[in-house]
Amino acid sequence: MEGHLAARRRRRLPGSGAGRRAAGLTASGTAGALVLAGLVAVGPSATAAPTPDCAAPFPVAEVASGAPVNGLTVSKGTTPQPFTGEVLGVLADGIGPDLDMIVAELHSPAIDAAGGIWQGMSGSPVYAEDGRLIGAVAYGLAFGSSPVAGITPYEDMQGYLGAAKAAPEVAVGTRLATRIAAETDVTRAEASQGLQQLPMPMGVGGIDPARARKAVKAAGGSELVTADSYRIGRSSGTAAAGIDTVTAGGNVAAVLSHGDITLAGIGTATSVCGNRVVAFGHPLSFTGPTRLGLAAADAVYVQEDPLGVPFKVANLGDLGGTVTDDRLAGIAGTFGATPTATPVRSKVTYHSRSRTGTTQVLDRSALGDVTLLAGVANHDRVVDGIIGGSETHAWTITGTRSGSPFTLRYADRYQAAADVGSTGAFDLATVVATLSSISNVKLTGVANDVKVGDNGRRYRVVKIQQRTGGKWVDVTGKTAKVRAGKTLVLRTQLVGSDGITRSVFREEFSIPQRLKGQTGVVTVVGGNSFQDEFSGPTSFTSVQKLLQGNLRNDEMRMNLDIGGGKTAYERTRTSDVLTRVVGGQKQVRVRVIS
């Protein structure tokens, strides 16, 4: 791969890495994964309200080994189905300080068919015989599929826990491991591996999972789409699951963005009371206070996985509220208004085909990822293939800085021999990720107009010539001599990847008398020669200056430096925009003679 992306394979979008939710091509760290869905339509906010249950908590202190339990979850559609089970024991401080874990064996036709509890079952309510709510299914045995579940106590979920250290794995003691082995098909060795949070693997739609992984890897970020990712469908209009289906045991989603690219965590609601819901029984990204979209979902089926944990395949439905808490014991949200969205738009034109795609981003930390993946997905949809070629990009980024509005614009050309779509998507995503990580900056819109062509030829700087004695003389690797008080006339010679030679960028420099006897250097650089310009800025001002003065990939810059100190002569000239990306550089010594 050529162009900017190739030189940045080891780079991250600003802010990426552990602890960020999604902006820098990163997933969830210890807090569990996100569901990534492309071209998943989330319908408008529904007016119907969910049915409240306002369950009373069953104290952990009263949970007894061997006690029967029952619960609700969804394996298909939106209607919760029952399951039953038996308490195996309680792990004191199993999740965190003063936060116990209840361990139970669960069964139902769906659980038995899948080989155990599944990813997406997180939050499924588990009740005592008297109807009080014990807690939420949130953890499974570390080795893979099993009916043994770790349950987060509901009396802790009611309080919407604040910041605390998450425990990604919970040890199972010898006594409990022996009991699990005696009463289930799990061996003692398997039970001794402990329990870990039920993951939320990424479902992918609208962009092929392998394609998404390639784009993420090329950008140098953390894995957002993994080998465990699966496709997810779209649900919109009358077919969309209504927000009223978010009831105890029903599907629920925490949404970072929706549209062409949707980022969401899909799990199960534990309890609804008034206009509030608690779910998951574990964090999504463990950010504490948050503002994500709250949505319904429609389960298609539960996919068995003989090598891992089964997972629920679902369509996202109506958006109808805001997730306000992402805590150790689960997430919590309010039905009604949704977070203000930032639209990310991508218009791609290729020959006679054109499409404008839009994604509404509800969480600012997702803006970098959405910009990258939405750009690649729309490019693939229009071009209908991974091709080499050249394309021009024209960005517009709007927002406010400390409340004052701003508009940033930039245009450039990109070229690649194999995958021009992902090559051109990275620079804008990097700038957006940087801006969205600055506390006093709020982005209100991101737009990119892309025009794709099949011609992937490029130029390379090969010579610097001097006009002397009425003719052009090649001075590459030599010394260009000029008399003090006279004019130094230079031009650059380019050679194309098709072998065509072109002489361009003619510049004249008036050399002052005071420089007599001085030496210097002239350097010509193609804009595509250096690839780190968008990865360095960390402030709004530095980003603004970069976009105003950055050398485009299809431009050249000529720097002339003679002498030093206060009498130094320094001049910089930039070429006109060319029809191809330009790479390479050449340097020539300059001597001022009398």
Coordinates of C-alpha atoms in Angstrom, one line a residue:
M1 CA 0.0 0.0 0.0
E2 CA 1.3 3.5 -0.9
G3 CA 0.5 7.0 0.4
H4 CA -0.1 8.3 3.9
L5 CA -1.6 5.1 5.4
A6 CA 1.4 2.9 4.5
A7 CA 3.8 5.1 6.6
R8 CA 1.4 5.2 9.5
R9 CA 0.8 1.5 10.0
R10 CA 2.3 1.6 13.5
R11 CA 0.5 4.8 14.5
R12 CA -2.7 5.2 16.6
L13 CA -5.4 7.7 16.2
P14 CA -4.9 10.3 18.9
G15 CA -6.3 9.1 22.2
S16 CA -6.3 5.4 21.3
G17 CA -5.4 2.6 23.6
A18 CA -6.6 1.1 26.9
G19 CA -9.3 3.0 28.7
R20 CA -10.8 4.8 25.7
R21 CA -14.2 3.6 24.6
A22 CA -14.0 3.9 20.8
A23 CA -12.5 7.0 19.5
G24 CA -9.0 5.9 18.7
L25 CA -9.8 2.6 17.2
T26 CA -10.0 1.0 20.6
A27 CA -12.6 -1.3 22.2
S28 CA -13.3 -1.7 25.9
G29 CA -10.2 -2.9 27.7
T30 CA -11.1 -4.7 30.8
A31 CA -14.7 -3.5 30.8
G32 CA -15.9 -5.7 27.9
A33 CA -16.2 -5.3 24.2
L34 CA -18.4 -3.1 22.0
V35 CA -20.8 -4.2 19.3
L36 CA -19.8 -2.7 16.0
A37 CA -22.5 -2.6 13.3
G38 CA -22.3 -1.0 9.9
L39 CA -25.4 0.2 8.1
V40 CA -27.7 -0.5 11.0
A41 CA -30.6 1.9 11.1
V42 CA -31.8 2.9 14.5
G43 CA -35.3 4.2 14.2
P44 CA -36.7 7.4 15.7
S45 CA -37.4 7.6 19.3
A46 CA -40.6 5.8 20.2
T47 CA -43.4 7.2 22.3
A48 CA -44.5 4.0 24.0
A49 CA -43.1 3.5 27.4
P50 CA -41.6 0.2 28.7
T51 CA -43.5 -1.7 31.4
P52 CA -42.0 -1.1 34.8
D53 CA -41.3 -3.9 37.2
C54 CA -39.6 -1.9 40.1
A55 CA -38.4 -5.2 41.5
A56 CA -37.5 -5.5 45.2
P57 CA -33.9 -6.6 45.8
F58 CA -33.2 -10.0 47.4
P59 CA -30.4 -9.4 49.9
V60 CA -27.2 -11.3 49.2
A61 CA -27.0 -12.2 52.8
E62 CA -30.1 -14.3 52.4
V63 CA -28.9 -16.2 49.3
A64 CA -28.5 -19.9 50.2
S65 CA -26.7 -22.6 48.4
G66 CA -29.1 -25.0 46.7
A67 CA -31.9 -22.4 46.5
P68 CA -34.0 -22.5 43.4
V69 CA -34.1 -19.5 41.1
N70 CA -35.8 -18.4 37.9
G71 CA -35.2 -15.7 35.4
L72 CA -36.0 -14.0 32.1
T73 CA -34.0 -13.5 28.9
V74 CA -34.5 -13.3 25.1
S75 CA -33.0 -15.8 22.7
K76 CA -35.3 -14.9 19.7
G77 CA -37.5 -11.8 19.1
T78 CA -38.2 -9.3 21.8
T79 CA -40.3 -11.3 24.3
P80 CA -38.4 -12.6 27.4
Q81 CA -38.5 -16.3 27.9
P82 CA -38.1 -18.0 31.3
F83 CA -35.2 -20.1 32.6
T84 CA -34.7 -21.8 35.9
G85 CA -31.7 -22.7 38.0
E86 CA -30.1 -23.4 41.4
V87 CA -27.7 -21.4 43.5
L88 CA -24.3 -23.0 43.8
G89 CA -22.7 -20.5 46.2
V90 CA -21.6 -17.0 46.8
L91 CA -18.1 -15.6 46.2
A92 CA -17.5 -12.9 48.8
D93 CA -16.0 -9.7 47.2
G94 CA -16.0 -11.7 43.9
I95 CA -16.5 -8.7 41.7
G96 CA -15.0 -5.9 43.8
P97 CA -14.6 -4.8 47.4
D98 CA -17.9 -5.3 49.1
L99 CA -19.4 -6.5 45.9
D100 CA -20.1 -10.3 46.0
M101 CA -20.8 -12.6 43.1
I102 CA -23.6 -15.2 43.3
V103 CA -22.9 -18.4 41.3
A104 CA -25.8 -20.4 39.9
E105 CA -26.5 -23.2 37.3
L106 CA -29.1 -22.1 34.8
H107 CA -31.3 -24.1 32.4
S108 CA -33.9 -23.6 29.7
P109 CA -34.5 -25.1 26.3
A110 CA -32.5 -22.3 24.7
I111 CA -29.6 -22.4 27.2
D112 CA -29.4 -26.2 26.9
A113 CA -29.5 -26.0 23.1
A114 CA -26.7 -23.4 23.0
G115 CA -24.6 -25.4 25.5
G116 CA -24.8 -22.7 28.2
I117 CA -25.3 -19.0 28.8
W118 CA -24.4 -16.6 25.9
Q119 CA -22.9 -13.3 25.1
G120 CA -25.7 -10.8 25.1
M121 CA -27.4 -12.5 28.1
S122 CA -25.6 -10.0 30.4
G123 CA -28.2 -8.3 32.5
S124 CA -30.8 -11.1 32.5
P125 CA -32.7 -10.9 35.8
V126 CA -32.6 -13.8 38.2
Y127 CA -35.3 -14.0 40.8
A128 CA -35.8 -15.8 44.1
E129 CA -38.9 -18.0 44.6
D130 CA -40.7 -15.1 46.4
G131 CA -40.3 -12.9 43.3
R132 CA -37.6 -10.6 44.7
L133 CA -34.7 -9.8 42.3
I134 CA -31.5 -11.5 43.2
G135 CA -29.4 -10.0 40.4
A136 CA -28.2 -10.1 36.8
V137 CA -26.4 -12.7 34.8
A138 CA -23.1 -11.1 34.0
Y139 CA -20.2 -13.6 34.2
G140 CA -19.5 -17.0 32.7
L141 CA -16.8 -19.7 33.3
A142 CA -13.5 -18.7 31.7
F143 CA -13.0 -21.8 29.7
G144 CA -16.0 -21.4 27.4
S145 CA -19.7 -22.5 27.1
S146 CA -21.3 -23.5 30.3
P147 CA -24.6 -23.2 32.2
V148 CA -22.8 -21.8 35.2
A149 CA -23.4 -18.1 35.6
G150 CA -21.9 -15.4 37.8
I151 CA -24.7 -13.1 39.0
T152 CA -24.2 -9.4 40.0
P153 CA -26.4 -8.6 43.1
Y154 CA -29.3 -6.4 42.3
E155 CA -29.1 -4.6 45.6
D156 CA -25.8 -3.2 44.4
M157 CA -27.1 -2.4 40.9
Q158 CA -29.9 -0.3 42.4
G159 CA -27.3 2.2 43.7
Y160 CA -25.5 2.6 40.3
L161 CA -22.0 2.0 41.6
G162 CA -19.4 4.8 41.3
A163 CA -15.8 4.3 40.2
A164 CA -14.2 1.2 41.5
K165 CA -11.5 -1.2 40.2
A166 CA -13.1 -3.7 37.8
A167 CA -12.2 -7.4 38.2
P168 CA -12.0 -9.0 34.8
E169 CA -11.6 -12.5 36.3
V170 CA -13.0 -13.9 39.5
A171 CA -11.3 -16.9 41.2
V172 CA -13.4 -19.9 42.1
G173 CA -12.3 -21.6 45.4
T174 CA -11.6 -25.3 45.7
R175 CA -14.9 -26.0 47.5
L176 CA -17.1 -24.3 45.0
A177 CA -15.2 -25.7 42.1
T178 CA -15.8 -29.2 43.5
R179 CA -19.5 -28.5 43.8
I180 CA -19.7 -27.1 40.3
A181 CA -18.0 -30.2 39.0
A182 CA -20.3 -32.5 41.0
E183 CA -23.5 -30.9 39.9
T184 CA -22.8 -30.0 36.3
D185 CA -20.9 -31.3 33.2
V186 CA -18.1 -28.9 34.0
T187 CA -14.8 -30.5 35.2
R188 CA -13.1 -29.4 38.4
A189 CA -10.2 -28.1 36.3
E190 CA -12.5 -26.1 34.1
A191 CA -14.3 -24.6 37.1
S192 CA -11.0 -23.7 38.8
Q193 CA -10.2 -21.4 35.9
G194 CA -12.7 -19.0 37.4
L195 CA -15.4 -16.8 36.0
Q196 CA -15.0 -13.7 33.7
Q197 CA -17.3 -11.1 32.5
L198 CA -19.5 -12.2 29.6
P199 CA -18.0 -10.5 26.6
M200 CA -20.0 -8.5 24.0
P201 CA -18.3 -9.4 20.7
M202 CA -18.6 -7.1 17.9
G203 CA -21.4 -7.7 15.4
V204 CA -20.6 -6.2 12.0
G205 CA -22.9 -5.1 9.2
G206 CA -22.5 -2.9 6.2
I207 CA -18.7 -3.4 6.2
D208 CA -17.2 -6.8 6.0
P209 CA -15.6 -7.8 9.3
A210 CA -12.3 -8.7 7.6
R211 CA -12.3 -5.4 5.8
A212 CA -13.0 -3.5 9.1
R213 CA -10.1 -5.4 10.8
K214 CA -7.8 -4.5 8.0
A215 CA -8.7 -0.8 8.2
V216 CA -8.2 -0.7 12.0
K217 CA -4.9 -2.6 11.7
A218 CA -3.6 -0.3 9.0
A219 CA -4.4 2.7 11.1
G220 CA -2.3 1.3 13.9
G221 CA -5.0 1.3 16.6
S222 CA -6.2 -1.3 19.1
E223 CA -8.4 -4.1 17.8
L224 CA -12.0 -2.9 17.5
V225 CA -13.2 -5.7 15.2
T226 CA -11.7 -9.1 16.1
A227 CA -11.8 -12.6 14.7
D228 CA -14.8 -13.2 17.0
S229 CA -16.8 -10.5 15.3
Y230 CA -20.1 -11.5 13.6
R231 CA -22.5 -9.8 11.2
I232 CA -25.5 -7.9 12.5
G233 CA -28.6 -6.9 10.5
R234 CA -30.5 -3.7 10.3
S235 CA -33.9 -2.9 11.7
S236 CA -35.9 0.3 10.8
G237 CA -39.5 1.6 10.4
T238 CA -42.3 -0.6 11.5
A239 CA -40.1 -3.6 11.7
A240 CA -37.9 -2.1 14.4
A241 CA -38.2 -3.3 18.0
G242 CA -39.9 -0.6 20.0
I243 CA -38.4 1.0 23.1
D244 CA -41.4 -0.5 25.0
T245 CA -39.8 -3.9 24.6
V246 CA -37.0 -2.8 27.0
T247 CA -38.4 -4.6 30.0
A248 CA -36.9 -6.9 32.6
G249 CA -35.3 -9.8 30.7
G250 CA -35.7 -8.0 27.4
N251 CA -33.0 -6.8 24.9
V252 CA -31.4 -3.4 25.5
A253 CA -28.5 -1.6 23.7
A254 CA -26.1 1.2 24.7
V255 CA -25.5 3.1 21.4
L256 CA -22.4 5.3 20.7
S257 CA -23.4 5.9 17.0
H258 CA -26.0 4.8 14.5
G259 CA -26.5 5.1 10.7
D260 CA -23.9 3.9 8.2
I261 CA -21.8 2.7 11.1
T262 CA -23.3 1.8 14.5
L263 CA -21.3 1.2 17.6
A264 CA -23.4 -0.4 20.4
G265 CA -23.2 -2.8 23.3
I266 CA -26.2 -5.2 23.2
G267 CA -27.3 -7.0 26.4
T268 CA -30.3 -7.6 28.6
A269 CA -32.3 -5.3 30.8
T270 CA -32.4 -6.3 34.5
S271 CA -35.1 -4.0 35.9
V272 CA -37.2 -1.1 34.8
C273 CA -38.7 1.4 37.3
G274 CA -40.4 4.6 36.3
N275 CA -38.3 6.2 33.5
R276 CA -35.1 4.4 34.5
V277 CA -33.5 1.0 33.6
V278 CA -30.5 -0.9 34.8
A279 CA -28.9 -3.6 32.7
F280 CA -25.9 -5.8 31.9
G281 CA -24.7 -6.4 35.5
H282 CA -21.2 -5.3 34.4
P283 CA -19.7 -2.2 32.7
L284 CA -19.7 -1.5 29.0
S285 CA -16.5 0.6 29.2
F286 CA -16.5 1.5 32.9
T287 CA -16.5 5.2 32.3
G288 CA -18.7 6.1 35.2
P289 CA -21.0 9.0 34.2
T290 CA -21.6 8.8 30.4
R291 CA -24.1 9.9 27.7
L292 CA -24.9 7.1 25.2
G293 CA -28.0 6.3 23.3
L294 CA -30.5 3.9 24.9
A295 CA -32.1 1.5 22.3
A296 CA -34.2 -1.6 21.9
A297 CA -33.0 -4.7 20.0
D298 CA -34.6 -7.7 18.3
A299 CA -32.8 -11.1 18.8
V300 CA -32.5 -13.2 15.6
Y301 CA -31.1 -16.3 17.3
V302 CA -28.4 -17.5 19.6
Q303 CA -25.3 -18.8 17.7
E304 CA -23.6 -21.9 19.2
D305 CA -19.8 -21.7 19.4
P306 CA -18.1 -25.0 20.2
L307 CA -14.7 -23.2 20.7
G308 CA -16.0 -20.4 22.9
V309 CA -19.1 -18.8 24.4
P310 CA -22.4 -18.7 22.4
F311 CA -23.5 -15.3 21.3
K312 CA -26.8 -13.6 20.5
V313 CA -27.3 -12.1 17.0
A314 CA -29.6 -9.1 17.1
N315 CA -30.9 -6.2 15.1
L316 CA -30.9 -2.8 16.8
G317 CA -34.3 -1.1 17.1
D318 CA -35.7 2.2 18.3
L319 CA -33.6 4.7 20.1
G320 CA -35.5 6.0 23.1
G321 CA -33.4 7.4 25.9
T322 CA -29.9 8.1 27.3
V323 CA -27.5 5.8 29.1
T324 CA -26.3 7.9 32.0
D325 CA -24.1 5.5 34.0
D326 CA -21.5 2.9 33.0
R327 CA -20.6 1.4 36.4
L328 CA -19.0 -1.7 37.9
A329 CA -22.3 -3.4 38.6
G330 CA -24.0 -2.5 35.3
I331 CA -25.2 0.3 33.2
A332 CA -28.2 2.6 33.8
G333 CA -30.3 4.9 31.6
T334 CA -33.3 7.2 31.4
F335 CA -36.1 6.7 28.8
G336 CA -37.0 9.8 26.8
A337 CA -34.6 12.3 25.2
T338 CA -31.5 11.0 23.5
P339 CA -28.0 12.6 23.5
T340 CA -27.3 15.3 20.9
A341 CA -25.7 13.7 17.9
T342 CA -22.8 14.8 15.7
P343 CA -23.4 13.9 12.0
V344 CA -20.5 12.4 10.1
R345 CA -21.2 12.6 6.4
S346 CA -19.2 11.0 3.5
K347 CA -20.0 11.7 -0.1
V348 CA -18.2 9.4 -2.6
T349 CA -18.3 9.8 -6.4
Y350 CA -16.9 7.2 -8.8
H351 CA -17.6 7.6 -12.5
S352 CA -21.4 7.9 -12.7
R353 CA -22.1 6.5 -9.2
S354 CA -22.4 8.6 -6.1
R355 CA -23.7 8.1 -2.6
T356 CA -23.8 10.3 0.6
G357 CA -23.7 8.3 3.8
T358 CA -24.4 9.6 7.2
T359 CA -23.8 8.4 10.7
Q360 CA -25.1 10.1 13.9
V361 CA -22.5 10.0 16.6
L362 CA -23.9 10.2 20.1
D363 CA -20.6 9.8 22.0
R364 CA -17.7 12.1 21.2
S365 CA -15.1 9.4 21.9
A366 CA -16.4 7.4 18.9
L367 CA -15.9 10.2 16.4
G368 CA -12.5 9.1 15.2
D369 CA -13.5 5.5 14.7
V370 CA -16.8 6.4 13.0
T371 CA -15.0 8.8 10.6
L372 CA -12.5 6.1 9.6
L373 CA -15.0 3.2 9.2
A374 CA -17.8 5.2 7.7
G375 CA -15.4 6.6 5.1
V376 CA -14.2 3.1 4.2
A377 CA -17.7 1.6 4.1
N378 CA -19.2 4.3 1.9
H379 CA -16.1 4.1 -0.4
D380 CA -16.5 0.4 -0.8
R381 CA -20.3 0.7 -1.4
V382 CA -19.8 3.2 -4.3
V383 CA -16.6 1.8 -5.9
D384 CA -17.8 -1.8 -5.3
G385 CA -14.3 -3.2 -5.0
I386 CA -10.9 -2.7 -3.3
I387 CA -9.0 -0.9 -6.0
G388 CA -5.9 1.1 -6.6
G389 CA -6.1 4.6 -8.0
S390 CA -6.2 8.3 -7.0
E391 CA -8.8 10.4 -5.2
T392 CA -9.4 13.9 -3.9
H393 CA -10.8 14.7 -0.5
A394 CA -12.4 17.9 0.7
W395 CA -13.1 18.1 4.4
T396 CA -15.3 20.4 6.4
I397 CA -15.3 20.2 10.2
T398 CA -17.6 22.4 12.2
G399 CA -17.8 22.9 16.0
T400 CA -17.4 25.2 18.9
R401 CA -14.4 26.1 20.9
S402 CA -15.2 27.4 24.4
G403 CA -18.7 28.1 22.9
S404 CA -17.4 30.1 19.9
P405 CA -18.2 28.5 16.5
F406 CA -15.5 27.5 14.1
T407 CA -15.2 25.9 10.6
L408 CA -12.0 24.0 9.5
R409 CA -11.5 23.1 5.8
Y410 CA -8.8 21.0 4.1
A411 CA -8.4 19.4 0.7
D412 CA -5.8 16.8 -0.5
R413 CA -5.1 14.1 -3.0
Y414 CA -4.4 10.4 -2.2
Q415 CA -3.0 7.6 -4.3
A416 CA -2.5 3.9 -3.6
A417 CA -1.6 0.9 -5.8
A418 CA -3.9 -1.5 -4.0
D419 CA -6.4 0.1 -1.6
V420 CA -7.0 3.8 -2.2
G421 CA -10.2 3.7 0.0
S422 CA -8.5 3.1 3.3
T423 CA -5.5 5.2 2.4
G424 CA -7.5 8.3 2.0
A425 CA -9.7 7.8 5.1
F426 CA -7.0 8.0 7.8
D427 CA -6.0 11.7 7.8
L428 CA -9.5 13.0 8.4
A429 CA -10.1 10.4 11.1
T430 CA -6.8 11.4 12.9
V431 CA -7.8 15.1 12.9
V432 CA -11.3 14.3 14.1
A433 CA -10.0 12.1 16.9
T434 CA -7.6 14.8 18.0
L435 CA -10.3 17.5 18.1
S436 CA -12.8 15.3 19.9
S437 CA -10.3 14.7 22.6
I438 CA -9.8 18.4 23.5
S439 CA -12.0 19.3 26.4
N440 CA -13.2 22.7 25.3
V441 CA -13.9 21.6 21.7
K442 CA -17.3 20.2 20.7
L443 CA -17.7 19.0 17.1
T444 CA -21.1 19.7 15.5
G445 CA -20.4 18.1 12.1
V446 CA -17.9 16.3 9.9
A447 CA -18.2 16.1 6.1
N448 CA -15.9 14.7 3.4
D449 CA -16.4 14.9 -0.4
V450 CA -14.4 12.2 -2.1
K451 CA -13.9 11.9 -5.9
V452 CA -12.3 8.6 -7.0
G453 CA -10.4 7.9 -10.2
D454 CA -8.8 4.9 -11.6
N455 CA -5.5 6.6 -12.5
G456 CA -3.1 5.7 -9.7
R457 CA 0.1 7.2 -11.4
R458 CA 2.3 9.4 -9.3
Y459 CA 5.3 11.7 -9.7
R460 CA 8.7 11.6 -8.0
V461 CA 11.2 14.4 -7.7
V462 CA 14.4 13.4 -9.6
K463 CA 16.3 16.6 -10.5
I464 CA 16.8 20.3 -9.6
Q465 CA 17.9 22.4 -12.6
Q466 CA 19.4 25.9 -12.8
R467 CA 18.8 28.4 -15.6
T468 CA 22.2 29.7 -16.5
G469 CA 23.8 30.8 -19.8
G470 CA 20.4 30.7 -21.5
K471 CA 19.8 27.0 -20.8
W472 CA 18.7 24.6 -18.1
V473 CA 21.6 22.8 -16.3
D474 CA 21.2 19.8 -14.0
V475 CA 22.8 20.8 -10.7
T476 CA 21.5 17.8 -8.7
G477 CA 24.3 16.6 -6.5
K478 CA 26.4 19.6 -7.4
T479 CA 26.6 23.3 -6.5
A480 CA 24.4 26.0 -8.0
K481 CA 26.4 29.2 -8.3
V482 CA 24.8 32.7 -8.4
R483 CA 26.3 36.2 -8.4
A484 CA 25.4 38.5 -5.6
G485 CA 22.7 41.0 -6.7
K486 CA 21.5 38.6 -9.4
T487 CA 18.6 36.2 -9.7
L488 CA 18.8 32.5 -8.9
V489 CA 16.4 30.6 -11.2
L490 CA 15.5 27.0 -10.4
R491 CA 13.1 24.4 -11.5
T492 CA 12.2 20.8 -10.6
Q493 CA 12.1 17.8 -12.9
L494 CA 9.7 15.0 -12.1
V495 CA 9.4 11.5 -13.5
G496 CA 6.0 9.7 -13.4
S497 CA 5.4 6.1 -12.5
D498 CA 4.5 5.7 -16.1
G499 CA 8.0 6.9 -17.2
I500 CA 6.8 10.4 -18.4
T501 CA 9.2 13.2 -17.4
R502 CA 7.9 16.7 -16.6
S503 CA 9.7 19.9 -15.7
V504 CA 7.7 22.1 -13.3
F505 CA 7.9 24.5 -10.3
R506 CA 10.0 27.3 -11.8
E507 CA 11.0 29.7 -9.1
E508 CA 13.2 32.9 -9.0
F509 CA 15.1 34.2 -6.0
S510 CA 16.7 37.7 -5.9
I511 CA 20.0 37.3 -4.1
P512 CA 21.1 40.4 -2.1
Q513 CA 24.6 41.8 -2.4
R514 CA 25.2 41.2 1.3
L515 CA 25.3 37.4 0.7
K516 CA 28.5 37.6 -1.4
G517 CA 30.7 34.7 -0.4
Q518 CA 27.9 32.9 1.6
T519 CA 26.8 29.3 1.0
G520 CA 23.5 27.6 1.5
V521 CA 21.2 24.9 0.4
V522 CA 18.0 24.5 -1.6
T523 CA 15.7 21.6 -0.9
V524 CA 12.7 20.4 -2.9
V525 CA 10.3 18.1 -1.2
G526 CA 7.2 16.3 -2.7
G527 CA 4.2 16.5 -0.4
N528 CA 3.8 12.8 -0.1
S529 CA 7.4 12.3 1.2
F530 CA 6.7 12.8 5.0
Q531 CA 3.7 11.1 6.6
D532 CA 3.6 12.3 10.2
E533 CA 2.0 15.7 9.9
F534 CA -1.5 14.8 11.1
S535 CA -0.3 12.7 14.1
G536 CA 1.5 15.4 16.0
P537 CA -0.9 18.2 16.9
T538 CA -2.6 18.0 20.4
S539 CA -4.3 21.4 20.6
F540 CA -6.9 23.2 18.6
T541 CA -4.5 25.9 17.6
S542 CA -1.9 23.4 16.4
V543 CA -4.6 21.6 14.3
Q544 CA -5.8 24.9 12.9
K545 CA -2.3 26.0 11.9
L546 CA -1.6 22.5 10.4
L547 CA -4.6 22.6 8.2
Q548 CA -3.9 26.2 7.1
G549 CA -0.3 25.5 6.1
N550 CA 0.1 21.8 5.4
L551 CA 1.8 20.7 2.2
R552 CA -0.7 18.7 0.1
N553 CA 0.3 15.3 -1.3
D554 CA 0.1 16.8 -4.8
E555 CA 2.2 19.8 -4.1
M556 CA 6.0 20.5 -3.8
R557 CA 7.8 22.9 -1.5
M558 CA 11.1 24.6 -2.3
N559 CA 13.2 25.9 0.6
L560 CA 16.2 28.1 0.1
D561 CA 18.6 28.9 3.0
I562 CA 21.7 31.0 2.6
G563 CA 24.0 32.2 5.4
G564 CA 23.2 32.3 9.0
G565 CA 22.3 34.5 12.0
K566 CA 20.6 37.8 11.6
T567 CA 21.7 38.1 7.9
A568 CA 20.4 34.7 6.9
Y569 CA 18.3 34.5 3.7
E570 CA 15.4 32.1 4.0
R571 CA 12.7 31.7 1.4
T572 CA 9.9 29.1 1.0
R573 CA 7.8 28.6 -2.1
T574 CA 5.0 26.1 -2.7
S575 CA 4.0 24.8 -6.1
D576 CA 0.7 24.8 -7.8
V577 CA -1.5 21.8 -7.2
L578 CA -0.6 19.0 -9.6
T579 CA -2.7 16.2 -11.1
R580 CA -0.8 13.5 -9.3
V581 CA 0.6 12.7 -5.8
V582 CA 4.3 13.8 -5.6
G583 CA 7.0 12.0 -3.6
G584 CA 10.7 12.2 -3.2
Q585 CA 13.1 15.0 -2.4
K586 CA 16.3 16.5 -3.7
Q587 CA 18.9 18.9 -2.3
V588 CA 21.5 21.2 -3.9
R589 CA 24.2 23.3 -2.4
V590 CA 24.2 27.0 -3.3
R591 CA 27.2 29.4 -3.4
V592 CA 27.0 33.2 -3.9
I593 CA 29.9 34.5 -5.9
S594 CA 31.1 38.1 -6.6

